[in-house]
C-alpha atoms as a PDB file:
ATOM      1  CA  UNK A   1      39.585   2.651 118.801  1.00  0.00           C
ATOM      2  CA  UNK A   2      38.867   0.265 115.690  1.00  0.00           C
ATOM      3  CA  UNK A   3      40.608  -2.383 117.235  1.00  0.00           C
ATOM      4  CA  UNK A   4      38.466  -2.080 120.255  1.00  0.00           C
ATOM      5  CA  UNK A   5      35.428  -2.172 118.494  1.00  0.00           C
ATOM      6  CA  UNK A   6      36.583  -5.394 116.781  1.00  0.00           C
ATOM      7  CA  UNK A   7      37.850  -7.075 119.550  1.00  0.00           C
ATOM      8  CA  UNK A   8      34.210  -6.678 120.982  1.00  0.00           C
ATOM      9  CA  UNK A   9      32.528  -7.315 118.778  1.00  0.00           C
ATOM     10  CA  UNK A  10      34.195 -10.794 118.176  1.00  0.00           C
ATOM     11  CA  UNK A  11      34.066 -11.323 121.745  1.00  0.00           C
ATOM     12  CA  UNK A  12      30.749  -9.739 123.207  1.00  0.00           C
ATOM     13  CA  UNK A  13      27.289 -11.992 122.923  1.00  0.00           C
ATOM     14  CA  UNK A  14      25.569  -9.124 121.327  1.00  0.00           C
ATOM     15  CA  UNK A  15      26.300 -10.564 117.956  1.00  0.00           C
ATOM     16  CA  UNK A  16      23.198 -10.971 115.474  1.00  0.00           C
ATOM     17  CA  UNK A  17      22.650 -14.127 114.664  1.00  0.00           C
ATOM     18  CA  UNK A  18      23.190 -14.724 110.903  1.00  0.00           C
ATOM     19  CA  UNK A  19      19.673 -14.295 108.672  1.00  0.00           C
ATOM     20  CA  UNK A  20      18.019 -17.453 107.550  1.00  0.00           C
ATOM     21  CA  UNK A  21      18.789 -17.706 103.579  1.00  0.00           C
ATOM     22  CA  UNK A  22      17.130 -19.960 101.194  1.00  0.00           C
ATOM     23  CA  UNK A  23      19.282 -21.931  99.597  1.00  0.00           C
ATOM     24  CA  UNK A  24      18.767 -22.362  95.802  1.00  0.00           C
ATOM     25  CA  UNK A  25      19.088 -26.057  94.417  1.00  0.00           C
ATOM     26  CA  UNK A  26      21.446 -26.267  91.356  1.00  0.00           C
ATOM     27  CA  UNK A  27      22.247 -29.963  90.001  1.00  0.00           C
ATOM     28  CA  UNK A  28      21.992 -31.386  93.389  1.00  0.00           C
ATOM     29  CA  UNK A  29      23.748 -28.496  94.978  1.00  0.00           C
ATOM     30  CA  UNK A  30      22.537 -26.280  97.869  1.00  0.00           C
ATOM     31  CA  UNK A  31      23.670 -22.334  97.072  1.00  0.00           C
ATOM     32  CA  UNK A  32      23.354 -20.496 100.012  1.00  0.00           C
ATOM     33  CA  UNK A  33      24.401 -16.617  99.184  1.00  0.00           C
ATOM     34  CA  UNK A  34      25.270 -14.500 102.190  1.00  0.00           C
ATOM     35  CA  UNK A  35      26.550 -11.008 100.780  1.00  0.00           C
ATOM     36  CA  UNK A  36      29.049  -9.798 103.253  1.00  0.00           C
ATOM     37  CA  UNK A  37      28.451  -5.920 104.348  1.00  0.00           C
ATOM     38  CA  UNK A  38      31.567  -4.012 103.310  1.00  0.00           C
ATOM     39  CA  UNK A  39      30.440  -0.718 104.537  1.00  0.00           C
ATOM     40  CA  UNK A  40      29.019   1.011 101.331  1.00  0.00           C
ATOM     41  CA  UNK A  41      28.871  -2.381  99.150  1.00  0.00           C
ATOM     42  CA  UNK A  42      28.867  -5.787  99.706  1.00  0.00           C
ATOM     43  CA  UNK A  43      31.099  -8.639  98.730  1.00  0.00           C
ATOM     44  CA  UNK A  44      30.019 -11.782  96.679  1.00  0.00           C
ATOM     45  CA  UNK A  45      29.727 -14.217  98.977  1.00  0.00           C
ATOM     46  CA  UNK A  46      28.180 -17.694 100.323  1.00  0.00           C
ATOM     47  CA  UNK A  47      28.199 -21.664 100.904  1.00  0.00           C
ATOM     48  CA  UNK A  48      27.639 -24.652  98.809  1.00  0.00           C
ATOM     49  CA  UNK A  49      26.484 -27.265 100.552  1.00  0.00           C
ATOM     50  CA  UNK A  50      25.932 -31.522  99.249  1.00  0.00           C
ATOM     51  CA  UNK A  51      24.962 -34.407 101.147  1.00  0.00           C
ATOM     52  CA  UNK A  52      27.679 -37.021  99.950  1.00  0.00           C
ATOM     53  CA  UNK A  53      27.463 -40.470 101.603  1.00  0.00           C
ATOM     54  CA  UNK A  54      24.988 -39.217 104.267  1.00  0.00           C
ATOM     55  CA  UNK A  55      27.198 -35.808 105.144  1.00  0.00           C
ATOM     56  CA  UNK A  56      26.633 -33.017 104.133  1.00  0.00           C
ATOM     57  CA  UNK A  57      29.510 -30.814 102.559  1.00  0.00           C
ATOM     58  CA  UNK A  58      30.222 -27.150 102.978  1.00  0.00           C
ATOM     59  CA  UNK A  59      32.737 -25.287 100.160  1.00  0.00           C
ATOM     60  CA  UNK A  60      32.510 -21.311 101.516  1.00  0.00           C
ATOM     61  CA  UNK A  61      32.112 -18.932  98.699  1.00  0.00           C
ATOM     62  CA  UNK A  62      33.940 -15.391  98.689  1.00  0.00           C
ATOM     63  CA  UNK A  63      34.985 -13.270  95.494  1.00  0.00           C
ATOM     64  CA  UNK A  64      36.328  -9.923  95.457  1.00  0.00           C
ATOM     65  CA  UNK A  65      33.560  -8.805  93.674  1.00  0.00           C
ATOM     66  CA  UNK A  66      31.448  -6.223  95.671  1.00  0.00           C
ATOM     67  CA  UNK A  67      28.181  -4.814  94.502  1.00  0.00           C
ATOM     68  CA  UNK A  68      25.783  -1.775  95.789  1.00  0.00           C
ATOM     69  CA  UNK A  69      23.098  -3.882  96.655  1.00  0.00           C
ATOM     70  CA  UNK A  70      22.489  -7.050  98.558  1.00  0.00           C
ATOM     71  CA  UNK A  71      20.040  -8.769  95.866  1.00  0.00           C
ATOM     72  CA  UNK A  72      22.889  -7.931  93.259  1.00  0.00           C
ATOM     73  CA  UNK A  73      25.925  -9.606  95.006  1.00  0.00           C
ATOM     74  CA  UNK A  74      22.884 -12.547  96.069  1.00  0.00           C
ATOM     75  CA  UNK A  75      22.242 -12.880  91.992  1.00  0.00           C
ATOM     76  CA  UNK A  76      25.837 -12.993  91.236  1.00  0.00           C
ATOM     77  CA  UNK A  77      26.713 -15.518  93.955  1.00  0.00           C
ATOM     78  CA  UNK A  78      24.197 -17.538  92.405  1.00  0.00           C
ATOM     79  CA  UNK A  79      25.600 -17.392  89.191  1.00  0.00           C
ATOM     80  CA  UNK A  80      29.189 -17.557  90.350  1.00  0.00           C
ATOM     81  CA  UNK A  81      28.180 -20.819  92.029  1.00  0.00           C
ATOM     82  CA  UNK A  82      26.513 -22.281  89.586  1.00  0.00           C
ATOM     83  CA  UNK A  83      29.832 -21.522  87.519  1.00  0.00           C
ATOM     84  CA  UNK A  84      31.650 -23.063  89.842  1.00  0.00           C
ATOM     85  CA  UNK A  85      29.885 -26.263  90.397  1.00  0.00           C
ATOM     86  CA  UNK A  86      29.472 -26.887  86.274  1.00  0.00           C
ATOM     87  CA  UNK A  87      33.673 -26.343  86.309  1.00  0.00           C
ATOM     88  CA  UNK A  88      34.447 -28.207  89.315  1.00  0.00           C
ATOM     89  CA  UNK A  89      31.605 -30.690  90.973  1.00  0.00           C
ATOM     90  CA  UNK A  90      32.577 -32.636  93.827  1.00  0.00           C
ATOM     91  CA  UNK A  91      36.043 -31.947  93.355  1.00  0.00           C
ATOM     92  CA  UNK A  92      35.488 -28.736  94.977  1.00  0.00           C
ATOM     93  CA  UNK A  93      35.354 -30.384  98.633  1.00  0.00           C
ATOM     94  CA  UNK A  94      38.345 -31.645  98.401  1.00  0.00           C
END
């Protein structure tokens, strides 16, 4: 029965369309969080996006941290990210 409901709900074009998000701008970054809903909590994740050259790079974002609320695990992806970028810059579309 799970399976079912997975396999439709990959394949059916009921699908929400994903929310707008602001993206915060960190050192010429874009940090986009987009929590992921893991049932009760929801899991620290998002994009970083920067235009390089005219393109614009995406690195996806996803810890295994999960959080009760929505705003929490969008606060921590923002300061995971900004973390991440001070640690690893460009490199990180590579």
């Amino acid at each position: 029965l799970m399976f079912s409901k997975l396999f439709k709900s990959l394949f059916s074009g009921s699908e929400k369309p994903a929310a707008k998000v602001d993206p915060v701008e960190y050192k010429g970054y874009l940090i986009y969080p987009e929590p992921m809903d893991e049932g009760s909590q929801y899991r620290l994740a998002g994009r970083i996006c920067k235009e390089i050259d005219g393109e614009t790079k995406t690195h996806m974002f996803i810890r295994s941290d999960q959080f009760p609320t929505k705003e929490d695990a969008c606060q921590w992806m923002i300061r995971k990210a900004e973390l991440f970028i001070d640690q690893n810059g460009d490199n990180m579309f590579k």
